[in-house]
Amino acid sequence: DAKTTQPTSMDCAEGRAANLPCNHSTISGNEYVYWYRQIHSQGPQYIIHGLKNNETNEMASLIITEDRKSSTLILPHATLRDTAVYYCIVRVADNYGQNFVFGPGTRLSVLP
Amino acid sequence: ETGVTQTPRHLVMGMTNKKSLKCEQHLGHNAMYWYKQSAKKPLELMFVYNFKEQTENNSVPSRFSPECPNSSHLFLHLHTLQPEDSALYLCASSQATEGEKLFFGSGTQLSVL
């Protein structure tokens, strides 16, 4: 099972910041938080990842709480093309070792 | 382009057919993965290869048979599939170390008739 929980869906107005929360209360000290997104019937696209510090790249910012039990992905100026399912992932130890296990994610709808 | 290429992009097959999905990565990674995504469901991890060695998976039916001849190529051989096997099959690769990213191909949309 995925180690993260996310809201099922969110709406955001075009041009506004989209803030997508994720809970990962059982995360271990050396486990990274990853964010991916998937547009319908395409392969998931990497967005950003981090361990302890906040991270920023050309796509988004990742804010990780000090206790690392939750994080927020921020899309600073959402566009219609940002409509997608967003996955927050922590690698889990399963039958295959340490691997990426996807949950249902958050369906973000950016509205005009 | 992610550096992971999957072919074919679409595949329609009958239940008695044998077909293969191909994945190739140009990123120098040492781990490759097959995921399955059924309609409106999360991605399910099917198989993992680390340094060409498969990590055993007991929950995928034997009608799915993976092959990893080298660290750049991964195949998924399909035979006697069922209609419920219709799904998007995604290949991915990564370096098998902490903090490394997973890169996905565009997927093969499979329909079993």
CSV table of C-alpha atoms in Angstrom, one decimal:
chain,number,residue,atom,x,y,z
A,1,ASP,CA,0.0,0.0,0.0
A,2,ALA,CA,1.0,3.6,-0.6
A,3,LYS,CA,2.4,5.4,2.4
A,4,THR,CA,0.7,8.7,1.5
A,5,THR,CA,-2.8,10.1,1.6
A,6,GLN,CA,-4.1,12.9,-0.6
A,7,PRO,CA,-7.5,14.5,-1.2
A,8,THR,CA,-9.4,12.9,-4.0
A,9,SER,CA,-9.9,16.0,-6.1
A,10,MET,CA,-9.3,19.8,-6.0
A,11,ASP,CA,-10.3,22.8,-8.2
A,12,CYS,CA,-8.1,25.8,-8.9
A,13,ALA,CA,-8.8,29.0,-10.8
A,14,GLU,CA,-6.5,29.6,-13.8
A,15,GLY,CA,-3.6,32.0,-12.9
A,16,ARG,CA,-3.9,31.3,-9.2
A,17,ALA,CA,-1.6,29.1,-7.1
A,18,ALA,CA,-2.6,25.5,-6.7
A,19,ASN,CA,-1.6,24.0,-3.3
A,20,LEU,CA,-1.8,20.2,-3.2
A,21,PRO,CA,-1.4,18.6,0.3
A,22,CYS,CA,-0.1,15.2,1.1
A,23,ASN,CA,0.2,13.3,4.4
A,24,HIS,CA,3.0,10.8,5.0
A,25,SER,CA,3.0,10.4,8.7
A,26,THR,CA,4.9,7.1,8.7
A,27,ILE,CA,7.8,8.4,6.5
A,28,SER,CA,11.3,7.3,7.6
A,29,GLY,CA,14.2,9.6,8.1
A,30,ASN,CA,16.0,8.6,4.8
A,31,GLU,CA,12.9,8.5,2.6
A,32,TYR,CA,12.3,11.1,-0.1
A,33,VAL,CA,8.9,12.6,-1.0
A,34,TYR,CA,8.3,12.6,-4.8
A,35,TRP,CA,5.6,14.3,-6.8
A,36,TYR,CA,4.5,13.1,-10.2
A,37,ARG,CA,1.5,14.1,-12.4
A,38,GLN,CA,-0.3,12.2,-15.1
A,39,ILE,CA,-2.3,13.6,-17.9
A,40,HIS,CA,-4.9,11.2,-19.3
A,41,SER,CA,-3.5,8.0,-20.7
A,42,GLN,CA,0.1,9.3,-20.7
A,43,GLY,CA,3.1,8.2,-18.6
A,44,PRO,CA,3.5,10.0,-15.2
A,45,GLN,CA,5.7,13.0,-15.4
A,46,TYR,CA,8.2,13.9,-12.7
A,47,ILE,CA,7.7,17.2,-11.0
A,48,ILE,CA,9.9,17.5,-7.9
A,49,HIS,CA,11.2,15.6,-4.9
A,50,GLY,CA,12.8,16.4,-1.6
A,51,LEU,CA,14.1,15.0,1.7
A,52,LYS,CA,14.0,17.6,4.4
A,53,ASN,CA,14.4,21.1,2.9
A,54,ASN,CA,11.9,22.9,0.7
A,55,GLU,CA,12.7,22.6,-3.0
A,56,THR,CA,11.9,24.7,-6.0
A,57,ASN,CA,12.3,24.1,-9.7
A,58,GLU,CA,10.9,25.5,-12.9
A,59,MET,CA,7.6,23.6,-12.5
A,60,ALA,CA,6.8,23.8,-8.8
A,61,SER,CA,7.7,24.3,-5.2
A,62,LEU,CA,7.7,21.6,-2.5
A,63,ILE,CA,7.2,22.5,1.1
A,64,ILE,CA,7.9,19.8,3.6
A,65,THR,CA,6.9,20.3,7.3
A,66,GLU,CA,9.6,20.2,9.9
A,67,ASP,CA,8.4,16.9,11.3
A,68,ARG,CA,8.3,15.6,7.7
A,69,LYS,CA,4.8,14.1,8.2
A,70,SER,CA,3.2,16.2,5.5
A,71,SER,CA,4.1,18.2,2.4
A,72,THR,CA,2.5,20.6,-0.1
A,73,LEU,CA,3.1,20.9,-3.8
A,74,ILE,CA,2.7,24.4,-5.0
A,75,LEU,CA,2.0,25.3,-8.7
A,76,PRO,CA,2.5,29.1,-8.5
A,77,HIS,CA,0.4,30.1,-11.5
A,78,ALA,CA,-1.8,27.2,-12.6
A,79,THR,CA,-2.8,27.0,-16.3
A,80,LEU,CA,-5.4,24.8,-18.0
A,81,ARG,CA,-2.6,22.4,-19.0
A,82,ASP,CA,-1.9,21.7,-15.3
A,83,THR,CA,-5.2,19.8,-15.2
A,84,ALA,CA,-4.0,16.2,-14.3
A,85,VAL,CA,-3.8,13.6,-11.5
A,86,TYR,CA,-1.1,14.5,-9.1
A,87,TYR,CA,0.7,11.7,-7.1
A,88,CYS,CA,2.6,12.2,-3.9
A,89,ILE,CA,4.9,9.2,-3.4
A,90,VAL,CA,7.2,7.9,-0.7
A,91,ARG,CA,9.2,4.8,-1.7
A,92,VAL,CA,8.0,1.8,0.3
A,93,ALA,CA,9.7,-1.5,1.2
A,94,ASP,CA,7.6,-4.3,-0.4
A,95,ASN,CA,8.3,-7.6,-2.1
A,96,TYR,CA,10.5,-5.8,-4.6
A,97,GLY,CA,12.7,-3.9,-2.2
A,98,GLN,CA,12.4,-0.1,-2.0
A,99,ASN,CA,10.1,1.0,-4.8
A,100,PHE,CA,7.7,3.6,-6.0
A,101,VAL,CA,4.1,2.7,-5.0
A,102,PHE,CA,1.4,5.0,-6.4
A,103,GLY,CA,-1.8,5.8,-4.6
A,104,PRO,CA,-5.0,7.2,-6.3
A,105,GLY,CA,-3.6,10.8,-6.2
A,106,THR,CA,-5.4,14.1,-6.4
A,107,ARG,CA,-7.3,15.0,-9.5
A,108,LEU,CA,-6.6,18.7,-10.0
A,109,SER,CA,-9.0,20.6,-12.3
A,110,VAL,CA,-7.8,24.1,-13.3
A,111,LEU,CA,-10.9,26.2,-14.2
A,112,PRO,CA,-10.9,29.1,-16.6
B,1,GLU,CA,11.0,13.0,-24.3
B,2,THR,CA,11.9,11.2,-21.0
B,3,GLY,CA,14.5,8.9,-22.5
B,4,VAL,CA,12.3,5.9,-22.0
B,5,THR,CA,10.7,4.6,-25.3
B,6,GLN,CA,7.9,2.1,-25.4
B,7,THR,CA,6.5,0.3,-28.5
B,8,PRO,CA,3.9,-0.2,-29.7
B,9,ARG,CA,1.8,2.8,-28.5
B,10,HIS,CA,-1.4,0.9,-29.1
B,11,LEU,CA,-2.1,-2.8,-29.3
B,12,VAL,CA,-5.2,-4.8,-29.9
B,13,MET,CA,-5.0,-8.6,-29.5
B,14,GLY,CA,-7.2,-11.6,-29.3
B,15,MET,CA,-7.2,-13.9,-26.3
B,16,THR,CA,-5.3,-16.6,-28.2
B,17,ASN,CA,-2.6,-14.3,-29.5
B,18,LYS,CA,1.0,-13.9,-28.4
B,19,LYS,CA,2.5,-10.4,-28.4
B,20,SER,CA,5.3,-8.6,-26.8
B,21,LEU,CA,5.7,-5.0,-25.4
B,22,LYS,CA,9.1,-3.4,-25.7
B,23,CYS,CA,10.8,-0.8,-23.6
B,24,GLU,CA,14.2,0.9,-24.1
B,25,GLN,CA,15.9,3.4,-21.9
B,26,HIS,CA,18.7,5.7,-23.0
B,27,LEU,CA,19.5,7.1,-19.5
B,28,GLY,CA,22.1,4.6,-18.3
B,29,HIS,CA,19.9,3.4,-15.5
B,30,ASN,CA,20.2,0.1,-13.8
B,31,ALA,CA,16.6,-0.6,-12.7
B,32,MET,CA,13.6,-1.0,-15.0
B,33,TYR,CA,9.9,-1.5,-14.1
B,34,TRP,CA,6.6,-2.6,-15.5
B,35,TYR,CA,3.5,-0.9,-14.2
B,36,LYS,CA,-0.1,-1.7,-15.1
B,37,GLN,CA,-2.9,0.9,-15.0
B,38,SER,CA,-6.4,-0.2,-15.5
B,39,ALA,CA,-9.2,2.3,-16.2
B,40,LYS,CA,-9.6,4.8,-13.3
B,41,LYS,CA,-7.3,2.9,-11.0
B,42,PRO,CA,-3.9,3.7,-9.6
B,43,LEU,CA,-0.7,2.3,-11.1
B,44,GLU,CA,0.1,-1.2,-10.0
B,45,LEU,CA,3.7,-2.4,-9.9
B,46,MET,CA,4.1,-5.6,-11.8
B,47,PHE,CA,7.8,-6.4,-12.2
B,48,VAL,CA,11.1,-4.9,-11.2
B,49,TYR,CA,14.6,-5.6,-12.6
B,50,ASN,CA,17.7,-4.4,-10.7
B,51,PHE,CA,20.9,-4.9,-12.6
B,52,LYS,CA,19.0,-7.3,-15.0
B,53,GLU,CA,18.0,-9.5,-12.1
B,54,GLN,CA,14.2,-9.8,-11.6
B,55,THR,CA,12.8,-9.4,-8.1
B,56,GLU,CA,10.4,-12.2,-7.8
B,57,ASN,CA,6.7,-11.3,-8.0
B,58,ASN,CA,4.1,-13.8,-7.0
B,59,SER,CA,1.0,-11.8,-7.7
B,60,VAL,CA,1.2,-11.3,-11.5
B,61,PRO,CA,-0.4,-14.1,-13.5
B,62,SER,CA,1.9,-16.3,-15.5
B,63,ARG,CA,0.3,-15.1,-18.8
B,64,PHE,CA,2.6,-12.0,-18.3
B,65,SER,CA,6.3,-12.9,-18.7
B,66,PRO,CA,9.0,-10.3,-18.4
B,67,GLU,CA,12.4,-10.4,-20.0
B,68,CYS,CA,15.4,-8.1,-19.4
B,69,PRO,CA,18.2,-9.1,-21.8
B,70,ASN,CA,20.4,-6.1,-20.8
B,71,SER,CA,20.1,-3.0,-18.6
B,72,SER,CA,18.7,-0.9,-21.5
B,73,HIS,CA,15.9,-3.2,-22.7
B,74,LEU,CA,12.8,-4.6,-21.1
B,75,PHE,CA,10.1,-6.8,-22.6
B,76,LEU,CA,6.7,-7.9,-21.5
B,77,HIS,CA,5.6,-11.1,-23.3
B,78,LEU,CA,1.8,-11.6,-23.4
B,79,HIS,CA,0.0,-14.8,-24.1
B,80,THR,CA,-3.6,-16.0,-23.6
B,81,LEU,CA,-4.7,-12.8,-22.1
B,82,GLN,CA,-8.1,-12.0,-20.8
B,83,PRO,CA,-10.3,-9.0,-21.5
B,84,GLU,CA,-9.7,-7.7,-18.0
B,85,ASP,CA,-6.0,-7.4,-18.9
B,86,SER,CA,-6.9,-4.5,-21.1
B,87,ALA,CA,-5.0,-1.5,-19.6
B,88,LEU,CA,-2.2,1.0,-20.0
B,89,TYR,CA,1.1,-0.7,-19.5
B,90,LEU,CA,3.9,1.6,-18.4
B,91,CYS,CA,7.6,1.1,-18.4
B,92,ALA,CA,9.9,3.1,-16.2
B,93,SER,CA,13.6,3.2,-15.3
B,94,SER,CA,15.7,4.7,-12.5
B,95,GLN,CA,19.1,4.4,-10.8
B,96,ALA,CA,18.6,1.9,-8.0
B,97,THR,CA,19.8,4.4,-5.3
B,98,GLU,CA,18.1,6.6,-2.8
B,99,GLY,CA,16.8,9.9,-4.0
B,100,GLU,CA,16.9,9.0,-7.6
B,101,LYS,CA,13.9,9.8,-9.9
B,102,LEU,CA,11.7,7.4,-11.8
B,103,PHE,CA,11.3,8.1,-15.5
B,104,PHE,CA,8.3,6.8,-17.4
B,105,GLY,CA,7.7,5.9,-21.0
B,106,SER,CA,4.4,7.0,-22.8
B,107,GLY,CA,2.9,3.5,-22.3
B,108,THR,CA,1.2,0.9,-24.4
B,109,GLN,CA,-2.6,1.0,-24.5
B,110,LEU,CA,-3.6,-2.7,-24.7
B,111,SER,CA,-7.0,-3.9,-25.6
B,112,VAL,CA,-7.8,-7.6,-25.4
B,113,LEU,CA,-10.8,-8.8,-27.4
